[in-house]
CSV table of C-alpha atoms in Angstrom, one decimal:
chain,number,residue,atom,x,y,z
A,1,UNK,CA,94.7,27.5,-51.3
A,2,UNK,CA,95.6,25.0,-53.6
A,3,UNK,CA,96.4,22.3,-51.4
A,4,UNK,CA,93.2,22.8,-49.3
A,5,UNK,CA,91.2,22.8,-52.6
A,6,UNK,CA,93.1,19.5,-53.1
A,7,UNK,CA,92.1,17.8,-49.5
A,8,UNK,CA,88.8,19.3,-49.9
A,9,UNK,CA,87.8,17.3,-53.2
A,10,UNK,CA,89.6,14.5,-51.5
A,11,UNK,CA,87.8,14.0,-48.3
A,12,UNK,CA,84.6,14.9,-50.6
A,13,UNK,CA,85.7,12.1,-53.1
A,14,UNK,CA,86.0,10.0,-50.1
A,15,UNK,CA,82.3,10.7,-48.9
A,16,UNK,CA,80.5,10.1,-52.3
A,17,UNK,CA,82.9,7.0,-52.7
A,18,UNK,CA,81.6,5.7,-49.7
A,19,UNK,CA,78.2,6.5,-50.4
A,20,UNK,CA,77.9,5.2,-54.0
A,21,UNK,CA,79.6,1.4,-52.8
A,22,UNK,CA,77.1,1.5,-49.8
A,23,UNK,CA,74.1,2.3,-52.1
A,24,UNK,CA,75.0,0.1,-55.4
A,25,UNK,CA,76.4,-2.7,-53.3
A,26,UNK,CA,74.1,-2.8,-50.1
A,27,UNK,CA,70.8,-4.3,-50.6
A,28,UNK,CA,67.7,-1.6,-50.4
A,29,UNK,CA,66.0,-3.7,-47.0
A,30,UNK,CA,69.8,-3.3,-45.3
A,31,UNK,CA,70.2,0.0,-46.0
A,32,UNK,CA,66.3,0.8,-45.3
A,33,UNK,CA,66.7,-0.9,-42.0
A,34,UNK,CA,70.0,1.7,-41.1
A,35,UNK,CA,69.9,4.9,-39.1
A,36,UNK,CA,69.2,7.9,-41.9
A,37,UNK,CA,68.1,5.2,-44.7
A,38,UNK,CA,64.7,5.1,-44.1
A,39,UNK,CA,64.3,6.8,-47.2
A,40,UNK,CA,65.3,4.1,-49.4
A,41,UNK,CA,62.9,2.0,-48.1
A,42,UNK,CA,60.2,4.5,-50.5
A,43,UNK,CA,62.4,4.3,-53.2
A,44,UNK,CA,62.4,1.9,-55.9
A,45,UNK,CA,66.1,-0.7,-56.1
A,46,UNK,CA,66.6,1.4,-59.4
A,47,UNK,CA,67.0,4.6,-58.0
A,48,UNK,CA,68.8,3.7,-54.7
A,49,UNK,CA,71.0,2.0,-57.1
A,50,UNK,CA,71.4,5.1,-59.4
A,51,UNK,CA,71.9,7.4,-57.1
A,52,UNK,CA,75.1,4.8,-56.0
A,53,UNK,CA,76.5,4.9,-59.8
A,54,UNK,CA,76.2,8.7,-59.6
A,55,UNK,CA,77.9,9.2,-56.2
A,56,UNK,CA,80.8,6.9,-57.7
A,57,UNK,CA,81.1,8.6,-60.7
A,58,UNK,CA,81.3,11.8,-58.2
A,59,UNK,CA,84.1,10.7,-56.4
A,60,UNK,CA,85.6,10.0,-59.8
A,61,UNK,CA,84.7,13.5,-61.4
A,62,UNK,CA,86.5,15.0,-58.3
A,63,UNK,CA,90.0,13.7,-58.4
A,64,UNK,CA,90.7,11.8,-62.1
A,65,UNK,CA,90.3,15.2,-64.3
A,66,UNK,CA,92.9,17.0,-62.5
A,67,UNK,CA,95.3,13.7,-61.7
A,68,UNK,CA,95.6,12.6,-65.3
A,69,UNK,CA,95.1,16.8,-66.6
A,70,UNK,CA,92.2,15.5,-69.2
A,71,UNK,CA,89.7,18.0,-69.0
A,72,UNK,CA,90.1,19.2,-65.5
A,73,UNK,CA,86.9,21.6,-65.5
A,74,UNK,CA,85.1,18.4,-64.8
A,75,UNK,CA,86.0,19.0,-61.3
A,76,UNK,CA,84.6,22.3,-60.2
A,77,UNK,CA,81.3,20.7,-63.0
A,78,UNK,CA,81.5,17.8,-60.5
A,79,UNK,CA,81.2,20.1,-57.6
A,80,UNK,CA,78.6,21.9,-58.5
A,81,UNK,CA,76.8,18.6,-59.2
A,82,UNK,CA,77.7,17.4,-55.9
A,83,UNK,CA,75.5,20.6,-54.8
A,84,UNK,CA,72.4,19.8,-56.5
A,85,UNK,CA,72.5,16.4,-55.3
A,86,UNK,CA,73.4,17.6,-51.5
A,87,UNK,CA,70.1,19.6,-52.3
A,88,UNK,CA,68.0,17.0,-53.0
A,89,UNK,CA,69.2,14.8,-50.1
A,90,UNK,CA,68.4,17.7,-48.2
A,91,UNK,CA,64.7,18.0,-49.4
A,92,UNK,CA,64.5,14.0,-48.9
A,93,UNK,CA,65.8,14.0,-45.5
A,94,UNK,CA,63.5,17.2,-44.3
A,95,UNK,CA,60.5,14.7,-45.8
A,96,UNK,CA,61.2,12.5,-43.3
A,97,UNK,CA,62.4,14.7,-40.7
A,98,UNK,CA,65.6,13.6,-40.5
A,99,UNK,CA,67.5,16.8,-38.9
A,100,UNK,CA,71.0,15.6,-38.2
A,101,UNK,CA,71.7,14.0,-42.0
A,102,UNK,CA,70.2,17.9,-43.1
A,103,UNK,CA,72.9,19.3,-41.1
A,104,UNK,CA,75.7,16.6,-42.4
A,105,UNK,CA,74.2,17.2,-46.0
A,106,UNK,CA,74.9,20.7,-45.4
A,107,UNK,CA,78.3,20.6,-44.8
A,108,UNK,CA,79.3,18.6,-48.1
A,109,UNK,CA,77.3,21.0,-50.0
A,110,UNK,CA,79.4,23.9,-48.2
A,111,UNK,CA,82.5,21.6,-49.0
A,112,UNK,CA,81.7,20.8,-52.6
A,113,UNK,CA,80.8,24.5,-52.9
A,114,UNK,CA,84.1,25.8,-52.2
A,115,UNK,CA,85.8,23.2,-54.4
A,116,UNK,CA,83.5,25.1,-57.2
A,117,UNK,CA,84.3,28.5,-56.7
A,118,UNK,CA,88.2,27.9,-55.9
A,119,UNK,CA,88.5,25.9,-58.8
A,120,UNK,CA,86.6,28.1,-60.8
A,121,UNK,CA,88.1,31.2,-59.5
A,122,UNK,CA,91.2,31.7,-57.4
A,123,UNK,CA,92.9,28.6,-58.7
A,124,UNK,CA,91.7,26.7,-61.2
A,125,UNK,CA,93.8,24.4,-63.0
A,126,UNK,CA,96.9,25.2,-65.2
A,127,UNK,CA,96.2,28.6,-64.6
């Protein structure tokens, strides 16, 4: 359990790594002109911006707690984050009925979900 809890926040850490350098690094036209970014082109360079700060400090929160054992809660904390934000991506994309990024959305939540409770429950860290 352990080690899929591990390859779970990985592959997650991967995702909101790659999202948060797209967003913070991409300009908001390029990314509004993508497949599934048609959102951003509604949204102000601020909160595209934000929301690419957040997703890096995601991918952080996942892995760096439990690496270096300084306050490893962060990571199931990070999860459930990673939740609220899949969420709202999910509200954003129904908005403009974008089906397919609902579905992929989905499937981190579920992913960031079970880093939660397994962290939180059947093996969290040092216990």
């Amino acid at each position: 359990m352990n080690l899929a809890l591990w390859i779970a926040a990985g592959l997650l850490a991967a995702v909101a790594l790659a999202g948060g350098v797209t967003k913070t690094f991409v300009p908001k036209e390029k990314l509004a002109a993508t497949n599934g970014g048609g959102w951003t082109a509604d949204a102000s360079v601020g909160f595209v911006k934000t929301l690419g700060i957040l997703e890096i400090l995601a991918a952080v929160g996942l892995i760096l707690p439990a690496v270096l054992d300084i306050a490893p809660v962060l990571v199931p904390v990070t999860a459930l984050c990673w939740v609220l934000l899949m969420v709202g991506a999910m509200i954003t994309h129904l908005r403009y009925n974008e089906a397919k990024f609902i579905v992929v959305n989905l499937l981190y939540l579920a992913v960031a979900a079970f880093v939660a409770w397994g962290r939180l429950g059947p093996e969290p860290f040092g216990g």
